[in-house]
Coordinates of C-alpha atoms and ligand atoms in Angstrom, one line a residue:
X1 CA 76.7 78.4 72.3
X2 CA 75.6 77.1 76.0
X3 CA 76.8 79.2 78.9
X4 CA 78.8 78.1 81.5
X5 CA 77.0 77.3 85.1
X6 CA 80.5 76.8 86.7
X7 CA 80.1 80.0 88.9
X8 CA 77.9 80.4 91.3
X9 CA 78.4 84.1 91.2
X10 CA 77.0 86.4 94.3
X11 CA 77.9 90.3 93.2
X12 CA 78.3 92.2 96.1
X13 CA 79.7 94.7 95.3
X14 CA 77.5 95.5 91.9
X15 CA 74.5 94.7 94.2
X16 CA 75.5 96.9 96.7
X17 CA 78.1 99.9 95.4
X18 CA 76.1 101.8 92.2
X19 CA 78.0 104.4 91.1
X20 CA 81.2 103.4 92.1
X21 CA 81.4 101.6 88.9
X22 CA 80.4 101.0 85.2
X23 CA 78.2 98.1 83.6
X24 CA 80.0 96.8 80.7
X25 CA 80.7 94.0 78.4
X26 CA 83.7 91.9 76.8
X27 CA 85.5 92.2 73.0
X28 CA 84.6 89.1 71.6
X29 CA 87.9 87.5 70.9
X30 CA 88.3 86.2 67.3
X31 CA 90.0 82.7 68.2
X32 CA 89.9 82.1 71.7
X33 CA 92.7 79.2 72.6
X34 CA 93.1 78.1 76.5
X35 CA 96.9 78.9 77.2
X36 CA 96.4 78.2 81.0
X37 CA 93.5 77.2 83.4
X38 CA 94.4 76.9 87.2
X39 CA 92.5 73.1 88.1
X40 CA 93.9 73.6 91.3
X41 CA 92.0 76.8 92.0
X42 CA 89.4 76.0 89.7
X43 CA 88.8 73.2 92.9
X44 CA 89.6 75.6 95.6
X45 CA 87.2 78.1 94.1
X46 CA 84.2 74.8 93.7
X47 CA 83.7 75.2 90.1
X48 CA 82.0 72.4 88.4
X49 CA 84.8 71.7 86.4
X50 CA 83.6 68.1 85.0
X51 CA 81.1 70.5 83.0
X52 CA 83.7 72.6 81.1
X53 CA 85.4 71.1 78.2
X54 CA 87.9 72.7 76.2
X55 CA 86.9 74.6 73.7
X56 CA 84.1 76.3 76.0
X57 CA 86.5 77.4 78.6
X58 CA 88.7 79.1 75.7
X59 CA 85.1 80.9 74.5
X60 CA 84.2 81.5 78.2
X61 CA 88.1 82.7 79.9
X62 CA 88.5 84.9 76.2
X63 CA 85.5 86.7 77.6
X64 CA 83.2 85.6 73.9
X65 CA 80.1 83.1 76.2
X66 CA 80.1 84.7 79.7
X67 CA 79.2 82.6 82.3
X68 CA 76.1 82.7 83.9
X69 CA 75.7 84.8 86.8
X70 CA 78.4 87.1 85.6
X71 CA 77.8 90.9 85.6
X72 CA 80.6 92.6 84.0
X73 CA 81.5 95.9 85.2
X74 CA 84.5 98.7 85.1
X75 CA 85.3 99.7 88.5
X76 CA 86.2 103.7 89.4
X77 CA 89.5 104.2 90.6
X78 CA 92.1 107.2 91.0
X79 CA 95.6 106.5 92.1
X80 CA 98.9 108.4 93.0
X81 CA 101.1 107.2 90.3
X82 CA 104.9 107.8 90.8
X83 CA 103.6 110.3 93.7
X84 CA 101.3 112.5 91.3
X85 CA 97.7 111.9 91.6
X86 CA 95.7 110.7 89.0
X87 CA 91.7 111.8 89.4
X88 CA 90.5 108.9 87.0
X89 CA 92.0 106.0 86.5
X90 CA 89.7 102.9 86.7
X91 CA 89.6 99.8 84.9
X92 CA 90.9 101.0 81.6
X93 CA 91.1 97.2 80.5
X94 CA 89.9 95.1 83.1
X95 CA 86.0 93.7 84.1
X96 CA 84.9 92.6 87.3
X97 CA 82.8 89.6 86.2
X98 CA 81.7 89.0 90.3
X99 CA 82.1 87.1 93.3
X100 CA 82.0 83.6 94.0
X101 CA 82.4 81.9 97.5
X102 CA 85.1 79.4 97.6
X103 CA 85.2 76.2 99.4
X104 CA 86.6 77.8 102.5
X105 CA 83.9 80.7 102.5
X106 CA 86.0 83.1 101.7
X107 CA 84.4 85.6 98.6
X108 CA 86.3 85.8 95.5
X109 CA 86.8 88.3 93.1
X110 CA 86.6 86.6 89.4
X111 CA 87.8 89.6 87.0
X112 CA 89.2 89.3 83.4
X113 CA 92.3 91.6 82.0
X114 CA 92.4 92.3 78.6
X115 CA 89.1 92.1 77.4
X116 CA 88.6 95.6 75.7
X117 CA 87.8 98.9 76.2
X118 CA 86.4 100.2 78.7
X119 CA 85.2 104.1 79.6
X120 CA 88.3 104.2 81.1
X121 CA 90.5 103.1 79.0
X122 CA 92.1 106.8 77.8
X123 CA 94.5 106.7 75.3
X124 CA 94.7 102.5 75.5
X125 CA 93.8 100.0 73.4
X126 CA 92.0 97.9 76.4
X127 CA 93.7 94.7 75.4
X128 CA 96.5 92.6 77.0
X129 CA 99.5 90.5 75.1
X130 CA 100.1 86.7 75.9
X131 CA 103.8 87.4 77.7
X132 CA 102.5 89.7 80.4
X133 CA 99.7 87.7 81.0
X134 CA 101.4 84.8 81.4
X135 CA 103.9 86.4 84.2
X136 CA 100.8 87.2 85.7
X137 CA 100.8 83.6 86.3
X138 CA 104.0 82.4 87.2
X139 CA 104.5 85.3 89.1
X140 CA 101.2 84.9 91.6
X141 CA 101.5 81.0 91.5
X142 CA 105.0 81.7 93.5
X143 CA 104.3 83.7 95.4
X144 CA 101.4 81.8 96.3
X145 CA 103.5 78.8 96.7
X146 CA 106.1 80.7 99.1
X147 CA 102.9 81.3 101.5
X148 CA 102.8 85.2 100.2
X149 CA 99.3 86.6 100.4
X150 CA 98.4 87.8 96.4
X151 CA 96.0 87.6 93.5
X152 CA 96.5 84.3 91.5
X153 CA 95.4 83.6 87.8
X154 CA 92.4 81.1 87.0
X155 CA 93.2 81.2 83.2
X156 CA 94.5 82.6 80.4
X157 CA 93.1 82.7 76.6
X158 CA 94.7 83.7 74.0
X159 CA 92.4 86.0 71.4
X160 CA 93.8 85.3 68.4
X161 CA 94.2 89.3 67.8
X162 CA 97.9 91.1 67.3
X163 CA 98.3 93.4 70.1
X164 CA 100.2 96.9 68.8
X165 CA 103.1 97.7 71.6
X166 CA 106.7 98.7 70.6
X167 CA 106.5 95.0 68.3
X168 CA 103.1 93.0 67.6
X169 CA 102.7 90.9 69.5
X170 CA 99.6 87.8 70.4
X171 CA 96.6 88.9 72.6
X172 CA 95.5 87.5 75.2
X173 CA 93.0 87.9 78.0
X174 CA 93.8 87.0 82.1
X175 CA 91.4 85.2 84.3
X176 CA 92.3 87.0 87.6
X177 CA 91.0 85.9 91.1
X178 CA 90.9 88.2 94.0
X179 CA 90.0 88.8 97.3
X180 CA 88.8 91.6 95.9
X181 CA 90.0 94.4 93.9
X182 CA 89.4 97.1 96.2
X183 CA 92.5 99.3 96.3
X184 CA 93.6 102.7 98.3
X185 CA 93.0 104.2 94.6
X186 CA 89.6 103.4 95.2
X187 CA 89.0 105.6 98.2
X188 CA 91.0 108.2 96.6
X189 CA 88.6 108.5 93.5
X190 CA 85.7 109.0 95.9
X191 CA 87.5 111.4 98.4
X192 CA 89.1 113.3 95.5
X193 CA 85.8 114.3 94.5
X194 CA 84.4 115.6 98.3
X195 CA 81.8 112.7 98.2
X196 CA 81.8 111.9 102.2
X197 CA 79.0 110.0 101.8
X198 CA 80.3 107.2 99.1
X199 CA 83.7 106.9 100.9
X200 CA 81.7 106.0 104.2
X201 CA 79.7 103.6 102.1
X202 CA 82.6 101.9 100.9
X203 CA 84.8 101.7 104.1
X204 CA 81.3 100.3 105.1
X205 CA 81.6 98.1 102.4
X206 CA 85.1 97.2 102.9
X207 CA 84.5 96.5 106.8
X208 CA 82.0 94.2 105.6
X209 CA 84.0 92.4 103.5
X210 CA 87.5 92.0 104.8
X211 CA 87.3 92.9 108.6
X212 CA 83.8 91.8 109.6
X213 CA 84.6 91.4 113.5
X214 CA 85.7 95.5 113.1
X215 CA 81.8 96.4 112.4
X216 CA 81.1 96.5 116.1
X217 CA 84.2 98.7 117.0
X218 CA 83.8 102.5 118.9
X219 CA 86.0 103.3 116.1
X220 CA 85.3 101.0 113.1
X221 CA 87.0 103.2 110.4
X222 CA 90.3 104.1 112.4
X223 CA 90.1 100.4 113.0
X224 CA 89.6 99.7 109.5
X225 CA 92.8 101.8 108.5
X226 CA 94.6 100.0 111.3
X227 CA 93.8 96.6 109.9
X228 CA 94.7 97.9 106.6
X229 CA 98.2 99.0 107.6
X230 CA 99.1 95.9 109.8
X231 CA 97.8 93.7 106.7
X232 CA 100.5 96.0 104.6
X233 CA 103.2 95.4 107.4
X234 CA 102.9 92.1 107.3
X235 CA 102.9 91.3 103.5
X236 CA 105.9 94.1 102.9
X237 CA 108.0 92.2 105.5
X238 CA 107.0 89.0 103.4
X239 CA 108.4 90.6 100.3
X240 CA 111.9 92.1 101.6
X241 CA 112.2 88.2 103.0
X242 CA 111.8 87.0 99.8
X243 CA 113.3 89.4 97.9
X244 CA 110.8 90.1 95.7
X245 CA 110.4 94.0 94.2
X246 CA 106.9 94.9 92.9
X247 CA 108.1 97.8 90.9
X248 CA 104.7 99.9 90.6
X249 CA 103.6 100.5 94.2
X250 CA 101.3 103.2 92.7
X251 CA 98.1 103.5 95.4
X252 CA 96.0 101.7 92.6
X253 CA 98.0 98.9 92.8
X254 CA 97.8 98.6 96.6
X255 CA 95.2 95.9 97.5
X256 CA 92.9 97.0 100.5
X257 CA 92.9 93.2 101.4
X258 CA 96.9 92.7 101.9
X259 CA 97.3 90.9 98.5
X260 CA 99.7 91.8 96.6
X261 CA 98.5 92.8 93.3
X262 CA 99.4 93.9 89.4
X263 CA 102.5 92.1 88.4
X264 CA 103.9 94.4 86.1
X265 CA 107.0 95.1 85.9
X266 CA 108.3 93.2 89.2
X267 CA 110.9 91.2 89.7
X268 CA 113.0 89.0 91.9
X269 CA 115.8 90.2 93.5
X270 CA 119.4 88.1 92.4
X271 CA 122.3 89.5 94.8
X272 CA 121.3 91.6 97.8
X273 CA 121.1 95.2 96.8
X274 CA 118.5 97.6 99.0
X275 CA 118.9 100.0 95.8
X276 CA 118.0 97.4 93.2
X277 CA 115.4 98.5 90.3
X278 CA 114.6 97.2 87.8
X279 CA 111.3 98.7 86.2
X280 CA 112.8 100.8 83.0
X281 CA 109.9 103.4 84.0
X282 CA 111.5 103.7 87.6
X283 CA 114.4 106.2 86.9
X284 CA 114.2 108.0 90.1
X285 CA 114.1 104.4 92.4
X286 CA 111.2 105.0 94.1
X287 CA 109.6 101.8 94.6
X288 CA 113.7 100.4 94.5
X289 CA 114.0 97.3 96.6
X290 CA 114.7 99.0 100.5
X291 CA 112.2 101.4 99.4
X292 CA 108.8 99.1 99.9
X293 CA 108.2 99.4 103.2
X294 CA 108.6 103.7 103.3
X295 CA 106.1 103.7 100.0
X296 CA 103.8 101.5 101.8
X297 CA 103.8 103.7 104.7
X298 CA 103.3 106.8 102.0
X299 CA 100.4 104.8 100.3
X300 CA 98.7 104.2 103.7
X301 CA 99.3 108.0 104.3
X302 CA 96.9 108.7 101.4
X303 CA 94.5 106.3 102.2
X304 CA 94.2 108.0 105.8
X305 CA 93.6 110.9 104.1
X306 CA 90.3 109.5 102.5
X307 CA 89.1 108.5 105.7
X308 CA 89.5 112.1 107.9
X309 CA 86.2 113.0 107.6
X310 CA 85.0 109.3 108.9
X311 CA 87.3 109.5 111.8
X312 CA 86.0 112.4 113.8
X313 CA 83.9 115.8 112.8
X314 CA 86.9 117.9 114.2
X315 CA 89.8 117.7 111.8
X316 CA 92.5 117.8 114.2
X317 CA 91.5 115.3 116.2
X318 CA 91.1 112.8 112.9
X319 CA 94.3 113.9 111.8
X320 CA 96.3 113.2 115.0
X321 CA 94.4 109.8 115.3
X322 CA 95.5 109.1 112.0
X323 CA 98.6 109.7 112.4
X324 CA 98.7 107.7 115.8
X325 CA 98.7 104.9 113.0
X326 CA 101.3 106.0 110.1
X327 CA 103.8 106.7 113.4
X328 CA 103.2 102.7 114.6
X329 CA 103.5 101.8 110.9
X330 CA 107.7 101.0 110.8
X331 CA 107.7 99.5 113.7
X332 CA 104.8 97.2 112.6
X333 CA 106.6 96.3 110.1
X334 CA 109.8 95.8 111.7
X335 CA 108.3 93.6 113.9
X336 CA 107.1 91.4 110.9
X337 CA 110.2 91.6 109.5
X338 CA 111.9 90.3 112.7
X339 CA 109.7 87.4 112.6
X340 CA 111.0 86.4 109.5
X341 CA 114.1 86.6 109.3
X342 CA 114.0 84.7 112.9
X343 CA 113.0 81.2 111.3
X344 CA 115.0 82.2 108.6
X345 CA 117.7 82.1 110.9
X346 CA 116.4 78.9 112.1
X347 CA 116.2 80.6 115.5
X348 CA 112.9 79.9 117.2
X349 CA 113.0 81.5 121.1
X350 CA 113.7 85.0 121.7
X351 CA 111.0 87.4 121.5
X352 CA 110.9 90.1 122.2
X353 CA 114.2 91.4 121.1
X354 CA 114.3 93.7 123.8
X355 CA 118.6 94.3 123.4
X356 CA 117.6 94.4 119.4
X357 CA 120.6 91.6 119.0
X358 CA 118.7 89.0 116.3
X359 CA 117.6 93.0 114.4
X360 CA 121.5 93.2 114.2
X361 CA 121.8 89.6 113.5
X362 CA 120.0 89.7 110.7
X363 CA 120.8 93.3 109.2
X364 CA 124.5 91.9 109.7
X365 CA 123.7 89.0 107.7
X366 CA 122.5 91.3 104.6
X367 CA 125.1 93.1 105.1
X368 CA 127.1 90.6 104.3
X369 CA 126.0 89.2 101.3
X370 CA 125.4 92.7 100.2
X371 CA 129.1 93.3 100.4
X372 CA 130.0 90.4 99.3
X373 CA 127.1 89.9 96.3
X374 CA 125.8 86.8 97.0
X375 CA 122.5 85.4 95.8
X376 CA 120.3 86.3 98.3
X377 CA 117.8 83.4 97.7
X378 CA 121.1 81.1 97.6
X379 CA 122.7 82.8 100.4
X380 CA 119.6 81.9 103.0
X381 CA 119.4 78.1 101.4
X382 CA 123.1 77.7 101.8
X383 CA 123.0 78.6 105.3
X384 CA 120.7 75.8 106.0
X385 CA 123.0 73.5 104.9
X386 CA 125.4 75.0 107.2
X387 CA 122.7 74.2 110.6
X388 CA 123.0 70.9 109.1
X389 CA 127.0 70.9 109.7
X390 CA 127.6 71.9 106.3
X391 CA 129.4 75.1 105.1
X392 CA 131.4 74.0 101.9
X393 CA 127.9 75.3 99.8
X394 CA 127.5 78.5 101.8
X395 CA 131.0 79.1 102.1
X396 CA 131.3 78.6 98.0
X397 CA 129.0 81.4 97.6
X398 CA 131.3 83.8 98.5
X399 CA 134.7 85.1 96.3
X400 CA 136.5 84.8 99.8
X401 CA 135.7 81.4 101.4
X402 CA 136.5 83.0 104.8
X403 CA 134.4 86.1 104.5
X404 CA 131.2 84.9 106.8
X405 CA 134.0 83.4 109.3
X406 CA 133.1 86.1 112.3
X407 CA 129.0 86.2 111.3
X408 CA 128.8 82.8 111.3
X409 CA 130.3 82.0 114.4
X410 CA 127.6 84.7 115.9
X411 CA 124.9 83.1 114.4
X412 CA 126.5 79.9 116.3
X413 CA 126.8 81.2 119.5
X414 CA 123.0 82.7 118.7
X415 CA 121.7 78.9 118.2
X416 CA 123.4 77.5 120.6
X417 CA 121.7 79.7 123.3
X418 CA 118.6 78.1 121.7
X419 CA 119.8 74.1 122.2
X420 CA 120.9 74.6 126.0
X421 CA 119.5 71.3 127.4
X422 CA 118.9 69.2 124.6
X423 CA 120.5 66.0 124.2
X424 CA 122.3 66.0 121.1
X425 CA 123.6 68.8 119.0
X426 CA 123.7 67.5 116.0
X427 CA 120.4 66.6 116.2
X428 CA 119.1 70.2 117.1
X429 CA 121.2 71.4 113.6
X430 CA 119.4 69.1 111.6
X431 CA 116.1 70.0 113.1
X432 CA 117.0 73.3 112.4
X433 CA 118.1 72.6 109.1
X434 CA 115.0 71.3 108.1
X435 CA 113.0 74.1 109.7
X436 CA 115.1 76.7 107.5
X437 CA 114.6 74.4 104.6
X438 CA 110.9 75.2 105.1
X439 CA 110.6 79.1 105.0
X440 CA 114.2 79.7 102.6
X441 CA 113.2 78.7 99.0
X442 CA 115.2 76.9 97.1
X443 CA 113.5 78.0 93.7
X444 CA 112.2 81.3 92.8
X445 CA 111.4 82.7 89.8
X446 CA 113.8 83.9 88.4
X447 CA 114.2 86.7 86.0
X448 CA 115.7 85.4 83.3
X449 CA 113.9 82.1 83.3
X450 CA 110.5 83.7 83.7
X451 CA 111.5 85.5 80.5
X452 CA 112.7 82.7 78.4
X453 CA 109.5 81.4 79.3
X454 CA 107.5 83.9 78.2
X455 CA 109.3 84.3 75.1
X456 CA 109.0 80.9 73.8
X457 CA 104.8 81.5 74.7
X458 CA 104.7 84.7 73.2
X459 CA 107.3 84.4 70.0
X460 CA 107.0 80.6 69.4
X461 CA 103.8 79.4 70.7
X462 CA 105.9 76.9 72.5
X463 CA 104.4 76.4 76.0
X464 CA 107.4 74.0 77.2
X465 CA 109.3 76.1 78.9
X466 CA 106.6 78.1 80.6
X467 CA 104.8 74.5 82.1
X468 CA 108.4 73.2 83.7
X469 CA 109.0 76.4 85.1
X470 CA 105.1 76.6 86.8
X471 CA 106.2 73.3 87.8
X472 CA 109.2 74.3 89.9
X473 CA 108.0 77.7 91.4
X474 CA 105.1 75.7 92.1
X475 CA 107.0 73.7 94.5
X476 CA 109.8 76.5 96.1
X477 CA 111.2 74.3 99.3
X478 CA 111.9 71.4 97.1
X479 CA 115.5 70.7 96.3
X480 CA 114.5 68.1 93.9
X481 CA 117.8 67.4 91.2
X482 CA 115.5 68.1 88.6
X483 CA 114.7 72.0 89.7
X484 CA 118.4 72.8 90.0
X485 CA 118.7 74.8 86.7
X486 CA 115.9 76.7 88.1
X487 CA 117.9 77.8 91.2
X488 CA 121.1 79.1 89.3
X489 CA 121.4 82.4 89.3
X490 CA 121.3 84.7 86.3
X491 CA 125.2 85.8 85.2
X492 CA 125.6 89.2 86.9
X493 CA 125.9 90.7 83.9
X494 CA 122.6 89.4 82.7
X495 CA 120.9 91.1 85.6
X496 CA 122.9 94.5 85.5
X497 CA 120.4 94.9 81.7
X498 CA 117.8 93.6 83.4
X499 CA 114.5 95.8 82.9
X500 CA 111.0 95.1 83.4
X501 CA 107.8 97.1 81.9
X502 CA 104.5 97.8 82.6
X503 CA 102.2 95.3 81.3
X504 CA 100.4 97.7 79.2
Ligands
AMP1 P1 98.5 99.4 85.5 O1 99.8 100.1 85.2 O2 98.4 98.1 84.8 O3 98.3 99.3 87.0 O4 97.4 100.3 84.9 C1 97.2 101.7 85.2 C2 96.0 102.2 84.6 O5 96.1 102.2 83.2 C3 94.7 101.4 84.9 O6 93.7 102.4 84.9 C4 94.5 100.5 83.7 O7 93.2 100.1 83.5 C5 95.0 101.4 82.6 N1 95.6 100.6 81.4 C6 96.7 100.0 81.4 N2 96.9 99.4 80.2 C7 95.8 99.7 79.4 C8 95.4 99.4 78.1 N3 96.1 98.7 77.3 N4 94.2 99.9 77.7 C9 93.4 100.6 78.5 N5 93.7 100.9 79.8 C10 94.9 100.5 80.2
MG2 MG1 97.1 98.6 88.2

């Protein structure tokens, strides 16, 4: 069978990083059948799609034709799992096919998951089931669509192979796009083993890659760990604002380019709880909800570590500069979080919070629906509707209509100081409104319809549900009739059994 020319593949990071990885090839897939392909970032990526036709993207996304260009590879990686280090960990299951240069100039990772053992595979089997793969998908394409930086799926394939897991279950490989998949893990397997020289070579590497303009600094590899850490800061403050939980902040899952990456067992938050968890592997809470920004700070800790010996010959002097940057961390990310929550508000003036009142703001609003167990995603639409003159929706939310009485008229008084010396009020709340309307989602995904989704893919082979709900987390701001069902949250006592797993 013909190869595919679609990619015009440029491999960096085979080209210029041997021995920070391992050549190696695809399973062949027995009955490759397209479950998913991504036109829209098929375009964004400039693929000649007009060349692929059905039955040759199934061959070429189940990894059977690889496209030209591609050179498959296993990358090294370590990683502190759960807070224990792990020396070897790489990709057990997963091939780096290359890089291509998208539309925008920006290079690409193109990497497959599922497509067979690898050296590092261990214990497992190397392959991937249809379900997990397929969160994958919804899971990026939202947070995509809410503007969150992350790793998004091309395609997926089924194999036509059983996968063995607690049931049998239909295989499948991932088509996984990246801006690369660099991860603190990978400076940890290097560092680990006392190899100076190959960490230098890829924070080299890295500088090149993602922080170009940082090659000419006095101090290119603190400045390197800095950009790292704001690039954290600001993606964790996007999370907490959206609610969403990534339930296996391990250091190999933490992307050196501020995507988020590995959808395993995460999951969306439903009512506001700080101590939610939902990963059935997660007993002690660690990566719970209010934890994310404290393991991020814990994962940049370790990747600090891997860079002492870059920072300055005397090892006191790299620690404390170092740690000049782990101390600014929280209030980096503070700051981020501020931001948010600000046009979440819908307030737009005000910075910098010098007396720390929108902080309090804020935390006071969380508080609230905290004590009160409302929907967070709801609870910031709702109040939307409220700038717009509206409360019956918000107030509805809440077992006691009169519980946000005293916040809201705060949050009043708080806008108003904004609309001194404009015309019309009325106007200025629905200008607000609208604002809010932009950065509060309306749809998420939601837990229990991404898994009713994934169980008619996986059990059925129906793909229905899986397409309506891509659909509506495709399109978060929009309070279209039609998405409503999407929007209601699970019963409480659906979410109180709710566990997620790794997608091993
Ligand atoms: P993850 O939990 O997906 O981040 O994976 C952690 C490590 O386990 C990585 O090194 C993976 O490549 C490896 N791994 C996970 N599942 C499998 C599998 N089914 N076969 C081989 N390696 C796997
Ligand atoms: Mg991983």
């Amino acid at each position: 069978m013909a190869t595919l020319a679609a990619f015009r593949f440029d491999n960096s990071f085979a080209r210029e990083l041997p021995g920070f990885y391992t050549p190696w090839r695809p399973v062949a897939a027995p009955a490759p059948r397209l479950l998913f392909f991504n036109r829209s970032l098929a375009e964004e990526l400039g693929l000649d799609i007009a060349s692929l036709d059905g039955p040759a993207l199934a061959e070429t996304f189940a990894g059977n034709t690889l496209p030209d260009g591609a050179e498959p590879l296993a990358q090294a990686y370590a990683g502190h799992q759960f807070g224990r280090y792990s020396p070897q960990l790489g990709d057990g299951r997963a091939l780096l096919l290359g890089e291509v240069i998208d539309r925008q100039g920006r290079r690409r990772d193109i990497a497959f998951k599922g497509s067979g053992r690898t050296p590092f595979a261990r214990g497992g089997d190397g392959k991937a089931a249809v379900g997990p793969m397929l969160r994958e998908v919804l899971i990026g394409e939202a947070m995509h669509a809410l503007g969150i930086p992350t790793t998004r799926a091309l395609a997926v394939a089924a194999t036509g192979e059983p996968v063995i897991r607690e049931q049998t279950l239909p295989g499948a490989v991932l088509t996984r796009v990246a801006a690369s998949h660099l991860r603190v893990g990978t400076f940890e397997f290097h560092a680990a083993r006392g190899d100076v020289d190959r960490v230098r070579k890829l924070a080299e590497y890295t500088i090149a890659r993602h922080d170009h303009a940082l090659a000419s600094s006095p101090q290119p590899f603190l400045a390197l760990l800095q950009a790292v850490a704001e690039r954290q800061a600001a993606l964790v403050a996007q999370w907490m604002n959206v609610g969403f939980i990534h339930g296996v902040m391990n250091t190999d899952n933490m992307a050196i380019s501020g995507e988020t990456i590995d959808y395993g067992p995460c999951a969306f938050i439903e009512a506001y709880d700080p101590d939610a968890v939902f990963s059935s592997i997660d007993d002690q809470g660690r990566y719970a909800f209010g934890n994310q920004p404290d393991i991020a700070r814990w994962n940049l800790a370790r990747l600090a570590e891997t860079l002492l010996p870059l920072l300055s010959d005397d090892p006191e002097k790299a620690v404390a500069m170092a740690t000049k940057v782990l101390v600014a961390f929280p209030a980096q990310y503070r700051g981020h979080l501020l931001r948010g929550q600000r046009a979440k508000l819908g307030l737009c003036r005000g910075e910098p919070d010098d007396d720390g009142a929108d902080a309090a703001l804020a935390e006071d609003w969380l508080s609230l629906l905290h004590a009160e167990r409302v929907d967070f995603t709801l609870g910031w639409r709702r109040l939307a509707d409220a700038a717009a003159g509206d409360e019956a929706a918000l107030r509805a939310l809440f077992a006691d209509a009169h519980a946000p009485d005293a916040w809201l008229s705060r949050w009043r008084a708080r806008c108003a100081s904004e609309d001194q010396g404009m015309q019309a009020s009325a106007m200025a709340g629905i200008e607000r409104a609208n604002a809010m309307r932009r950065v509060n989602p309306f749809v998420i995904a939601r837990n229990h319809r991404v898994e009713e989704a994934l169980a008619a893919a996986s059990d059925q082979g129906d793909l229905a549900p899986f397409e309506r709900l891509l659909d509506a987390i495709r399109r978060p701001y929009d309070e279209a009739p039609e998405l409503a069902p999407y929007a209601e949250p699970a019963p409480a006592a659906v979410t109180a059994r709710y566990r997620t797993f790794c997608g091993t």
